PDB file of C-alpha atoms in Angstrom:
ATOM      1  CA  MET R   1     -14.572  -5.938  46.397  1.00 75.00           C
ATOM      2  CA  PHE R   2     -16.358  -4.303  43.450  1.00 78.00           C
ATOM      3  CA  GLU R   3     -13.028  -3.144  41.987  1.00 82.00           C
ATOM      4  CA  THR R   4     -11.763  -6.748  42.067  1.00 85.00           C
ATOM      5  CA  MET R   5     -14.970  -8.003  40.434  1.00 86.00           C
ATOM      6  CA  GLN R   6     -14.662  -5.370  37.711  1.00 83.00           C
ATOM      7  CA  PHE R   7     -11.052  -6.389  37.046  1.00 86.00           C
ATOM      8  CA  ILE R   8     -12.081 -10.048  36.692  1.00 89.00           C
ATOM      9  CA  PHE R   9     -14.877  -9.176  34.259  1.00 85.00           C
ATOM     10  CA  GLN R  10     -12.540  -6.910  32.283  1.00 85.00           C
ATOM     11  CA  PHE R  11     -10.133  -9.844  31.984  1.00 90.00           C
ATOM     12  CA  ILE R  12     -12.955 -12.136  30.807  1.00 90.00           C
ATOM     13  CA  THR R  13     -14.082  -9.484  28.307  1.00 87.00           C
ATOM     14  CA  SER R  14     -10.544  -9.282  26.934  1.00 87.00           C
ATOM     15  CA  LEU R  15     -10.317 -13.072  26.572  1.00 91.00           C
ATOM     16  CA  LEU R  16     -13.670 -13.370  24.810  1.00 89.00           C
ATOM     17  CA  THR R  17     -13.038 -10.433  22.464  1.00 87.00           C
ATOM     18  CA  ILE R  18      -9.550 -11.554  21.460  1.00 89.00           C
ATOM     19  CA  HIS R  19     -10.742 -15.068  20.657  1.00 91.00           C
ATOM     20  CA  LEU R  20     -13.869 -13.811  18.910  1.00 87.00           C
ATOM     21  CA  ILE R  21     -11.915 -11.648  16.465  1.00 86.00           C
ATOM     22  CA  GLY R  22      -9.110 -14.197  16.148  1.00 88.00           C
ATOM     23  CA  LEU R  23     -11.552 -16.960  15.207  1.00 88.00           C
ATOM     24  CA  GLY R  24     -13.232 -14.649  12.691  1.00 84.00           C
ATOM     25  CA  LEU R  25      -9.887 -13.842  11.072  1.00 86.00           C
ATOM     26  CA  PHE R  26      -8.909 -17.517  11.038  1.00 90.00           C
ATOM     27  CA  ARG R  27     -12.128 -18.442   9.193  1.00 84.00           C
ATOM     28  CA  LEU R  28     -11.622 -15.597   6.728  1.00 81.00           C
ATOM     29  CA  ILE R  29      -7.973 -16.324   5.908  1.00 86.00           C
ATOM     30  CA  PHE R  30      -7.681 -20.120   6.033  1.00 88.00           C
ATOM     31  CA  ASN R  31     -11.185 -21.373   5.146  1.00 80.00           C
ATOM     32  CA  ILE R  32     -10.937 -24.911   6.607  1.00 83.00           C
ATOM     33  CA  ASP R  33     -14.370 -26.428   5.884  1.00 82.00           C
ATOM     34  CA  ILE R  34     -14.021 -29.327   8.303  1.00 86.00           C
ATOM     35  CA  LEU R  35     -13.494 -26.891  11.218  1.00 87.00           C
ATOM     36  CA  ASP R  36     -15.928 -24.198  10.103  1.00 82.00           C
ATOM     37  CA  TYR R  37     -19.137 -25.491  11.707  1.00 83.00           C
ATOM     38  CA  LYS R  38     -17.447 -25.891  15.103  1.00 88.00           C
ATOM     39  CA  LEU R  39     -15.816 -22.458  14.834  1.00 86.00           C
ATOM     40  CA  ILE R  40     -19.198 -20.859  14.047  1.00 85.00           C
ATOM     41  CA  SER R  41     -20.693 -22.507  17.143  1.00 88.00           C
ATOM     42  CA  ILE R  42     -17.860 -21.229  19.338  1.00 90.00           C
ATOM     43  CA  VAL R  43     -18.126 -17.707  17.909  1.00 86.00           C
ATOM     44  CA  ARG R  44     -21.887 -17.660  18.517  1.00 86.00           C
ATOM     45  CA  VAL R  45     -21.367 -18.656  22.166  1.00 90.00           C
ATOM     46  CA  LEU R  46     -18.684 -15.978  22.635  1.00 88.00           C
ATOM     47  CA  LEU R  47     -20.968 -13.286  21.204  1.00 85.00           C
ATOM     48  CA  ILE R  48     -23.882 -14.297  23.446  1.00 88.00           C
ATOM     49  CA  LEU R  49     -21.621 -14.414  26.532  1.00 89.00           C
ATOM     50  CA  LEU R  50     -20.298 -10.924  25.809  1.00 86.00           C
ATOM     51  CA  ILE R  51     -23.747  -9.325  26.182  1.00 86.00           C
ATOM     52  CA  PRO R  52     -24.319 -10.058  29.920  1.00 90.00           C
ATOM     53  CA  ILE R  53     -20.623  -9.519  30.677  1.00 87.00           C
ATOM     54  CA  LEU R  54     -20.688  -6.014  29.132  1.00 83.00           C
ATOM     55  CA  ILE R  55     -23.855  -5.228  31.111  1.00 86.00           C
ATOM     56  CA  ILE R  56     -22.219  -6.436  34.342  1.00 88.00           C
ATOM     57  CA  ASN R  57     -19.119  -4.342  33.547  1.00 83.00           C
ATOM     58  CA  TYR R  58     -21.307  -1.264  33.141  1.00 82.00           C
ATOM     59  CA  CYS R  59     -23.186  -1.926  36.405  1.00 85.00           C
ATOM     60  CA  LEU R  60     -19.916  -2.351  38.287  1.00 83.00           C
ATOM     61  CA  SER R  61     -18.662   0.946  36.814  1.00 81.00           C
ATOM     62  CA  VAL R  62     -21.756   2.716  38.153  1.00 83.00           C
ATOM     63  CA  ILE R  63     -21.420   1.124  41.605  1.00 84.00           C
ATOM     64  CA  ILE R  64     -17.715   2.022  41.863  1.00 81.00           C
ATOM     65  CA  PHE R  65     -18.298   5.549  40.583  1.00 78.00           C
ATOM     66  CA  ALA R  66     -21.169   6.130  43.022  1.00 79.00           C
ATOM     67  CA  ASP R  67     -19.047   4.877  45.933  1.00 77.00           C
ATOM     68  CA  ASP R  68     -22.263   3.993  47.749  1.00 75.00           C
ATOM     69  CA  GLY R  69     -22.458   0.234  47.358  1.00 74.00           C
ATOM     70  CA  VAL R  70     -25.150  -1.496  45.315  1.00 79.00           C
ATOM     71  CA  THR R  71     -27.651   1.273  46.155  1.00 80.00           C
ATOM     72  CA  GLY R  72     -25.730   3.603  43.843  1.00 75.00           C
ATOM     73  CA  LEU R  73     -26.824   1.414  40.932  1.00 80.00           C
ATOM     74  CA  PHE R  74     -30.418   2.590  41.404  1.00 81.00           C
ATOM     75  CA  ASP R  75     -29.602   6.295  41.409  1.00 78.00           C
ATOM     76  CA  PRO R  76     -30.331   7.796  37.924  1.00 81.00           C
ATOM     77  CA  PHE R  77     -27.869  10.622  38.638  1.00 79.00           C
ATOM     78  CA  TYR R  78     -24.823   8.334  38.382  1.00 76.00           C
ATOM     79  CA  HIS R  79     -26.111   6.699  35.212  1.00 78.00           C
ATOM     80  CA  GLU R  80     -26.525  10.122  33.620  1.00 78.00           C
ATOM     81  CA  LEU R  81     -22.995  11.113  34.612  1.00 78.00           C
ATOM     82  CA  ILE R  82     -21.415   7.967  33.157  1.00 75.00           C
ATOM     83  CA  LEU R  83     -23.525   8.086  29.988  1.00 74.00           C
ATOM     84  CA  SER R  84     -22.483  11.710  29.456  1.00 75.00           C
ATOM     85  CA  THR R  85     -18.917  10.443  28.882  1.00 69.00           C
ATOM     86  CA  ASN R  86     -17.503   8.354  26.018  1.00 67.00           C
ATOM     87  CA  GLU R  87     -18.789   5.249  27.830  1.00 67.00           C
ATOM     88  CA  LYS R  88     -22.148   5.766  26.106  1.00 69.00           C
ATOM     89  CA  TRP R  89     -20.613   5.541  22.629  1.00 73.00           C
ATOM     90  CA  ILE R  90     -18.324   2.680  23.581  1.00 73.00           C
ATOM     91  CA  GLY R  91     -21.288   0.658  24.846  1.00 73.00           C
ATOM     92  CA  LEU R  92     -23.420   1.516  21.804  1.00 78.00           C
ATOM     93  CA  ILE R  93     -20.679   0.517  19.333  1.00 79.00           C
ATOM     94  CA  SER R  94     -20.028  -2.726  21.228  1.00 79.00           C
ATOM     95  CA  PHE R  95     -23.667  -3.821  21.356  1.00 80.00           C
ATOM     96  CA  LEU R  96     -24.303  -2.920  17.715  1.00 82.00           C
ATOM     97  CA  SER R  97     -21.188  -4.864  16.722  1.00 81.00           C
ATOM     98  CA  ILE R  98     -22.376  -7.927  18.646  1.00 81.00           C
ATOM     99  CA  LEU R  99     -25.871  -7.701  17.147  1.00 81.00           C
ATOM    100  CA  LEU R 100     -24.613  -7.312  13.567  1.00 80.00           C
ATOM    101  CA  SER R 101     -22.099 -10.139  14.053  1.00 79.00           C
ATOM    102  CA  LEU R 102     -24.878 -12.470  15.258  1.00 78.00           C
ATOM    103  CA  ILE R 103     -26.993 -11.553  12.225  1.00 79.00           C
ATOM    104  CA  ILE R 104     -24.092 -12.296   9.876  1.00 76.00           C
ATOM    105  CA  LEU R 105     -23.652 -15.736  11.450  1.00 71.00           C
ATOM    106  CA  HIS R 106     -27.237 -16.642  10.512  1.00 67.00           C
ATOM    107  CA  LEU R 107     -26.787 -15.684   6.858  1.00 68.00           C
ATOM    108  CA  LYS R 108     -24.491 -17.307   4.285  1.00 58.00           C
ATOM    109  CA  GLN R 109     -21.888 -18.335   6.804  1.00 58.00           C
ATOM    110  CA  LYS R 110     -19.321 -19.696   4.343  1.00 63.00           C
ATOM    111  CA  SER R 111     -19.493 -16.774   1.931  1.00 71.00           C
ATOM    112  CA  LEU R 112     -16.210 -14.839   1.723  1.00 74.00           C
ATOM    113  CA  VAL R 113     -18.120 -11.537   1.869  1.00 78.00           C
ATOM    114  CA  MET R 114     -20.002 -12.640   4.996  1.00 76.00           C
ATOM    115  CA  LYS R 115     -16.792 -13.756   6.689  1.00 74.00           C
ATOM    116  CA  LEU R 116     -15.223 -10.388   5.900  1.00 78.00           C
ATOM    117  CA  LEU R 117     -18.284  -8.505   7.188  1.00 78.00           C
ATOM    118  CA  PHE R 118     -18.192 -10.544  10.376  1.00 77.00           C
ATOM    119  CA  VAL R 119     -14.580  -9.502  11.017  1.00 77.00           C
ATOM    120  CA  VAL R 120     -15.439  -5.835  10.285  1.00 77.00           C
ATOM    121  CA  PHE R 121     -18.424  -5.839  12.648  1.00 76.00           C
ATOM    122  CA  SER R 122     -16.649  -7.750  15.401  1.00 74.00           C
ATOM    123  CA  LEU R 123     -13.840  -5.170  15.275  1.00 73.00           C
ATOM    124  CA  GLY R 124     -16.343  -2.693  16.719  1.00 76.00           C
ATOM    125  CA  ILE R 125     -15.970  -4.537  20.007  1.00 74.00           C
ATOM    126  CA  LEU R 126     -12.337  -3.363  20.045  1.00 70.00           C
ATOM    127  CA  SER R 127     -13.723   0.067  20.946  1.00 65.00           C
ATOM    128  CA  ARG R 128     -13.786  -1.218  24.529  1.00 63.00           C
ATOM    129  CA  PHE R 129      -9.987  -1.198  24.408  1.00 61.00           C
ATOM    130  CA  THR R 130      -9.056   1.518  21.912  1.00 55.00           C
ATOM    131  CA  LEU R 131     -11.518   4.198  23.029  1.00 50.00           C
ATOM    132  CA  ALA R 132     -11.861   3.445  26.717  1.00 51.00           C
ATOM    133  CA  GLY R 133     -10.284   5.428  29.526  1.00 45.00           C
ATOM    134  CA  HIS R 134      -7.084   7.333  28.774  1.00 45.00           C
ATOM    135  CA  PHE R 135      -6.980   6.119  25.170  1.00 50.00           C
ATOM    136  CA  PHE R 136      -9.909   8.349  24.244  1.00 51.00           C
ATOM    137  CA  SER R 137      -7.911  11.491  24.963  1.00 53.00           C
ATOM    138  CA  GLU R 138      -4.869  10.412  22.948  1.00 62.00           C
ATOM    139  CA  SER R 139      -3.964  11.459  19.413  1.00 70.00           C
ATOM    140  CA  LEU R 140      -5.264   9.758  16.276  1.00 73.00           C
ATOM    141  CA  LEU R 141      -1.806   8.261  15.645  1.00 80.00           C
ATOM    142  CA  PHE R 142      -1.780   6.643  19.085  1.00 79.00           C
ATOM    143  CA  TRP R 143      -5.307   5.301  18.469  1.00 78.00           C
ATOM    144  CA  ILE R 144      -4.133   3.701  15.204  1.00 82.00           C
ATOM    145  CA  VAL R 145      -1.067   2.173  16.886  1.00 86.00           C
ATOM    146  CA  ILE R 146      -3.080   0.655  19.754  1.00 83.00           C
ATOM    147  CA  ALA R 147      -5.762  -0.616  17.330  1.00 81.00           C
ATOM    148  CA  LEU R 148      -3.145  -2.326  15.124  1.00 87.00           C
ATOM    149  CA  HIS R 149      -1.477  -3.778  18.205  1.00 90.00           C
ATOM    150  CA  ILE R 150      -4.701  -5.274  19.589  1.00 87.00           C
ATOM    151  CA  PHE R 151      -5.764  -6.475  16.130  1.00 87.00           C
ATOM    152  CA  SER R 152      -2.462  -8.358  15.770  1.00 92.00           C
ATOM    153  CA  VAL R 153      -2.854  -9.829  19.259  1.00 92.00           C
ATOM    154  CA  CYS R 154      -6.345 -11.035  18.316  1.00 91.00           C
ATOM    155  CA  PHE R 155      -5.037 -12.871  15.267  1.00 92.00           C
ATOM    156  CA  TRP R 156      -2.120 -14.525  17.047  1.00 93.00           C
ATOM    157  CA  ILE R 157      -3.810 -15.611  20.285  1.00 94.00           C
ATOM    158  CA  GLY R 158      -7.270 -16.105  18.786  1.00 92.00           C
ATOM    159  CA  SER R 159      -5.894 -18.474  16.126  1.00 94.00           C
ATOM    160  CA  LEU R 160      -4.253 -20.808  18.637  1.00 95.00           C
ATOM    161  CA  TYR R 161      -7.433 -22.689  19.537  1.00 95.00           C
ATOM    162  CA  PRO R 162      -8.385 -23.517  15.907  1.00 95.00           C
ATOM    163  CA  LEU R 163      -4.809 -24.703  15.393  1.00 96.00           C
ATOM    164  CA  ILE R 164      -5.210 -26.976  18.420  1.00 96.00           C
ATOM    165  CA  MET R 165      -8.512 -28.199  16.953  1.00 94.00           C
ATOM    166  CA  SER R 166      -6.828 -29.025  13.645  1.00 94.00           C
ATOM    167  CA  CYS R 167      -4.430 -31.341  15.502  1.00 94.00           C
ATOM    168  CA  SER R 168      -7.263 -33.216  17.206  1.00 92.00           C
ATOM    169  CA  PRO R 169      -8.062 -36.752  15.904  1.00 90.00           C
ATOM    170  CA  LYS R 170     -11.743 -35.761  16.065  1.00 89.00           C
ATOM    171  CA  TYR R 171     -11.441 -33.749  12.832  1.00 88.00           C
ATOM    172  CA  LYS R 172      -9.476 -36.457  10.985  1.00 86.00           C
ATOM    173  CA  LEU R 173      -6.998 -34.156   9.266  1.00 90.00           C
ATOM    174  CA  GLU R 174      -3.966 -35.963   7.859  1.00 92.00           C
ATOM    175  CA  PRO R 175      -0.477 -34.839   8.992  1.00 93.00           C
ATOM    176  CA  ILE R 176       0.242 -33.484   5.510  1.00 93.00           C
ATOM    177  CA  ASP R 177      -2.931 -31.319   5.665  1.00 93.00           C
ATOM    178  CA  ILE R 178      -2.045 -30.088   9.146  1.00 94.00           C
ATOM    179  CA  LYS R 179       1.480 -29.265   7.977  1.00 94.00           C
ATOM    180  CA  SER R 180       0.052 -27.307   5.034  1.00 93.00           C
ATOM    181  CA  LEU R 181      -2.215 -25.335   7.385  1.00 94.00           C
ATOM    182  CA  MET R 182       0.641 -24.624   9.812  1.00 95.00           C
ATOM    183  CA  ASP R 183       2.869 -23.455   6.956  1.00 94.00           C
ATOM    184  CA  LYS R 184       0.163 -21.076   5.738  1.00 94.00           C
ATOM    185  CA  PHE R 185      -0.422 -19.841   9.281  1.00 94.00           C
ATOM    186  CA  GLY R 186       3.309 -19.269   9.783  1.00 92.00           C
ATOM    187  CA  THR R 187       3.510 -17.200   6.599  1.00 93.00           C
ATOM    188  CA  VAL R 188       0.535 -14.994   7.521  1.00 93.00           C
ATOM    189  CA  ALA R 189       1.661 -14.772  11.147  1.00 93.00           C
ATOM    190  CA  ILE R 190       4.933 -13.102  10.081  1.00 93.00           C
ATOM    191  CA  LEU R 191       2.941 -10.014   9.030  1.00 93.00           C
ATOM    192  CA  PHE R 192       0.812  -9.899  12.180  1.00 93.00           C
ATOM    193  CA  VAL R 193       3.654 -10.653  14.594  1.00 93.00           C
ATOM    194  CA  SER R 194       5.854  -8.011  12.938  1.00 94.00           C
ATOM    195  CA  THR R 195       3.047  -5.475  13.370  1.00 94.00           C
ATOM    196  CA  LEU R 196       2.614  -6.631  16.965  1.00 93.00           C
ATOM    197  CA  LEU R 197       6.303  -6.172  17.777  1.00 93.00           C
ATOM    198  CA  ILE R 198       6.604  -2.741  16.109  1.00 94.00           C
ATOM    199  CA  THR R 199       3.461  -1.320  17.728  1.00 92.00           C
ATOM    200  CA  GLY R 200       4.350  -2.991  21.031  1.00 89.00           C
ATOM    201  CA  ALA R 201       7.777  -1.346  20.988  1.00 89.00           C
ATOM    202  CA  LEU R 202       6.167   2.064  20.344  1.00 88.00           C
ATOM    203  CA  LEU R 203       3.694   1.608  23.194  1.00 84.00           C
ATOM    204  CA  THR R 204       6.416   0.373  25.541  1.00 81.00           C
ATOM    205  CA  TYR R 205       8.566   3.411  24.723  1.00 80.00           C
ATOM    206  CA  LYS R 206       5.615   5.715  25.416  1.00 77.00           C
ATOM    207  CA  HIS R 207       5.077   4.291  28.896  1.00 70.00           C
ATOM    208  CA  LEU R 208       8.732   3.440  29.611  1.00 69.00           C
ATOM    209  CA  PRO R 209      11.030   5.976  27.905  1.00 62.00           C
ATOM    210  CA  ASN R 210      13.863   5.094  30.300  1.00 67.00           C
ATOM    211  CA  PHE R 211      14.478   1.362  30.792  1.00 64.00           C
ATOM    212  CA  ASN R 212      16.212   2.088  34.108  1.00 65.00           C
ATOM    213  CA  GLU R 213      12.717   2.801  35.503  1.00 63.00           C
ATOM    214  CA  ILE R 214      11.606  -0.811  34.918  1.00 64.00           C
ATOM    215  CA  THR R 215      11.330  -1.486  38.676  1.00 66.00           C
ATOM    216  CA  SER R 216      10.152   1.986  39.693  1.00 67.00           C
ATOM    217  CA  SER R 217       6.441   1.100  40.041  1.00 75.00           C
ATOM    218  CA  ASN R 218       3.951  -1.772  39.975  1.00 77.00           C
ATOM    219  CA  TYR R 219       3.105  -0.829  36.388  1.00 78.00           C
ATOM    220  CA  HIS R 220       6.707  -1.090  35.219  1.00 79.00           C
ATOM    221  CA  ILE R 221       7.256  -4.384  37.074  1.00 83.00           C
ATOM    222  CA  GLY R 222       4.121  -5.791  35.439  1.00 85.00           C
ATOM    223  CA  LEU R 223       5.339  -4.548  32.059  1.00 84.00           C
ATOM    224  CA  PHE R 224       8.692  -6.249  32.640  1.00 86.00           C
ATOM    225  CA  PHE R 225       7.038  -9.635  33.305  1.00 90.00           C
ATOM    226  CA  LYS R 226       4.792  -9.161  30.287  1.00 90.00           C
ATOM    227  CA  LEU R 227       7.817  -8.539  28.040  1.00 90.00           C
ATOM    228  CA  ILE R 228       9.467 -11.713  29.351  1.00 93.00           C
ATOM    229  CA  LEU R 229       6.349 -13.790  28.644  1.00 94.00           C
ATOM    230  CA  VAL R 230       5.981 -12.295  25.150  1.00 94.00           C
ATOM    231  CA  GLY R 231       9.616 -13.252  24.520  1.00 94.00           C
ATOM    232  CA  ILE R 232       8.813 -16.819  25.627  1.00 95.00           C
ATOM    233  CA  LEU R 233       5.808 -16.893  23.270  1.00 95.00           C
ATOM    234  CA  LEU R 234       8.000 -15.772  20.381  1.00 94.00           C
ATOM    235  CA  LEU R 235      10.538 -18.514  21.147  1.00 95.00           C
ATOM    236  CA  ILE R 236       7.754 -21.110  21.255  1.00 95.00           C
ATOM    237  CA  ALA R 237       6.379 -19.820  17.927  1.00 93.00           C
ATOM    238  CA  MET R 238       9.855 -20.118  16.369  1.00 93.00           C
ATOM    239  CA  TRP R 239      10.178 -23.641  17.818  1.00 94.00           C
ATOM    240  CA  HIS R 240       6.919 -24.555  16.103  1.00 94.00           C
ATOM    241  CA  LYS R 241       7.775 -22.995  12.745  1.00 91.00           C
ATOM    242  CA  PHE R 242      11.368 -24.161  12.379  1.00 91.00           C
ATOM    243  CA  TYR R 243      11.266 -27.552  14.099  1.00 92.00           C
ATOM    244  CA  LEU R 244       7.906 -29.101  15.006  1.00 93.00           C
ATOM    245  CA  VAL R 245       6.083 -28.141  11.785  1.00 93.00           C
ATOM    246  CA  THR R 246       9.103 -29.007   9.648  1.00 92.00           C
ATOM    247  CA  ASN R 247       9.155 -32.506  11.176  1.00 91.00           C
ATOM    248  CA  LEU R 248       5.392 -33.029  11.037  1.00 90.00           C
ATOM    249  CA  ILE R 249       5.294 -36.458   9.400  1.00 89.00           C
ATOM    250  CA  ASP R 250       2.976 -38.647  11.531  1.00 90.00           C
ATOM    251  CA  PHE R 251       0.264 -38.476  14.200  1.00 90.00           C
ATOM    252  CA  LYS R 252       2.828 -38.740  16.994  1.00 92.00           C
ATOM    253  CA  SER R 253       4.477 -35.516  15.827  1.00 93.00           C
ATOM    254  CA  VAL R 254       0.990 -33.977  15.439  1.00 94.00           C
ATOM    255  CA  SER R 255       0.244 -34.830  19.080  1.00 94.00           C
ATOM    256  CA  ARG R 256       3.547 -33.239  20.155  1.00 95.00           C
ATOM    257  CA  LEU R 257       2.687 -30.071  18.205  1.00 95.00           C
ATOM    258  CA  LYS R 258      -0.795 -29.956  19.736  1.00 95.00           C
ATOM    259  CA  LYS R 259       0.626 -30.083  23.278  1.00 95.00           C
ATOM    260  CA  SER R 260       3.132 -27.347  22.478  1.00 96.00           C
ATOM    261  CA  ILE R 261       0.466 -25.034  20.985  1.00 96.00           C
ATOM    262  CA  THR R 262      -1.736 -25.681  24.037  1.00 96.00           C
ATOM    263  CA  PHE R 263       1.161 -24.617  26.276  1.00 96.00           C
ATOM    264  CA  GLU R 264       1.571 -21.453  24.169  1.00 96.00           C
ATOM    265  CA  TRP R 265      -2.182 -20.812  24.490  1.00 96.00           C
ATOM    266  CA  ILE R 266      -2.037 -21.077  28.306  1.00 96.00           C
ATOM    267  CA  ILE R 267       0.874 -18.622  28.514  1.00 96.00           C
ATOM    268  CA  SER R 268      -1.102 -16.191  26.330  1.00 95.00           C
ATOM    269  CA  PHE R 269      -3.842 -16.173  28.998  1.00 96.00           C
ATOM    270  CA  ILE R 270      -1.283 -14.990  31.556  1.00 95.00           C
ATOM    271  CA  VAL R 271      -0.133 -12.252  29.157  1.00 94.00           C
ATOM    272  CA  ILE R 272      -3.737 -11.072  28.715  1.00 93.00           C
ATOM    273  CA  PHE R 273      -4.206 -11.111  32.507  1.00 93.00           C
ATOM    274  CA  ILE R 274      -1.119  -8.930  33.035  1.00 92.00           C
ATOM    275  CA  THR R 275      -2.172  -6.607  30.192  1.00 88.00           C
ATOM    276  CA  THR R 276      -5.608  -6.148  31.785  1.00 87.00           C
ATOM    277  CA  TYR R 277      -3.855  -5.282  35.036  1.00 86.00           C
ATOM    278  CA  LEU R 278      -1.569  -2.758  33.308  1.00 84.00           C
ATOM    279  CA  VAL R 279      -4.449  -1.053  31.465  1.00 79.00           C
ATOM    280  CA  ARG R 280      -6.339  -0.832  34.760  1.00 73.00           C
ATOM    281  CA  ILE R 281      -3.365   0.844  36.476  1.00 67.00           C
ATOM    282  CA  ILE R 282      -3.131   3.433  33.686  1.00 62.00           C
ATOM    283  CA  GLY R 283      -6.873   4.067  33.902  1.00 53.00           C
ATOM    284  CA  LEU R 284      -6.733   4.535  37.676  1.00 47.00           C
ATOM    285  CA  ASN R 285      -3.835   6.935  37.346  1.00 49.00           C
TER     286      ASN R 285
END
């Protein structure tokens, strides 16, 4: 039961972190004033939600490690054991990153320097993924590859919601303005998606050197489904860039684009769910 709860909270942590960093990058790169206030509000909520979720994750780790039910949570011995590992530094970096990010949000929110600092500080939360478990014992090169991979994922998936917002009648953006934003996003996305594909290929090769082993374990089957879904996401992104955005001339076409991006956003949740499952399998092994 506790293992299942921990998996669910790890999935939620992944979702919140990816969108937090993605929204920060979106604000930094595209600077859409009409969306900025709403994006700041969302980011603030995500940061505040992360604090109790990280605490719950830690408590579940202690309970599972103690293997003595909830009573293990009140035994200082197990806390000392866990805090003697890299978990102490991971937690410290994460909480400091959240605190500094919240402080930045209350300063000059629209300043380019402040937006950049917010992205830098929020990246500290990535330590939960790049330093945790088996990653901590890997080489520096592997750490850089996984960090670049997750960073690219954050931009792509985390930018989808602001793009959906831009298509909403609530923000009164004209089709020509939305088209301009989508064109800019498509240009920047080429860099991030290319990085994502290159680092993803390297990581896939590390864990699946022989493609004939794709059905040899639950991990490889999960990886196979993830690769299929990523392929679908890439096709949807190409559909947006080369057809829907090109033909963005009225509010009807804007509505069609909004629905398509929403569909892409939903599929990305499934990809994150599978990725959380795969990382958990590696950690258990």
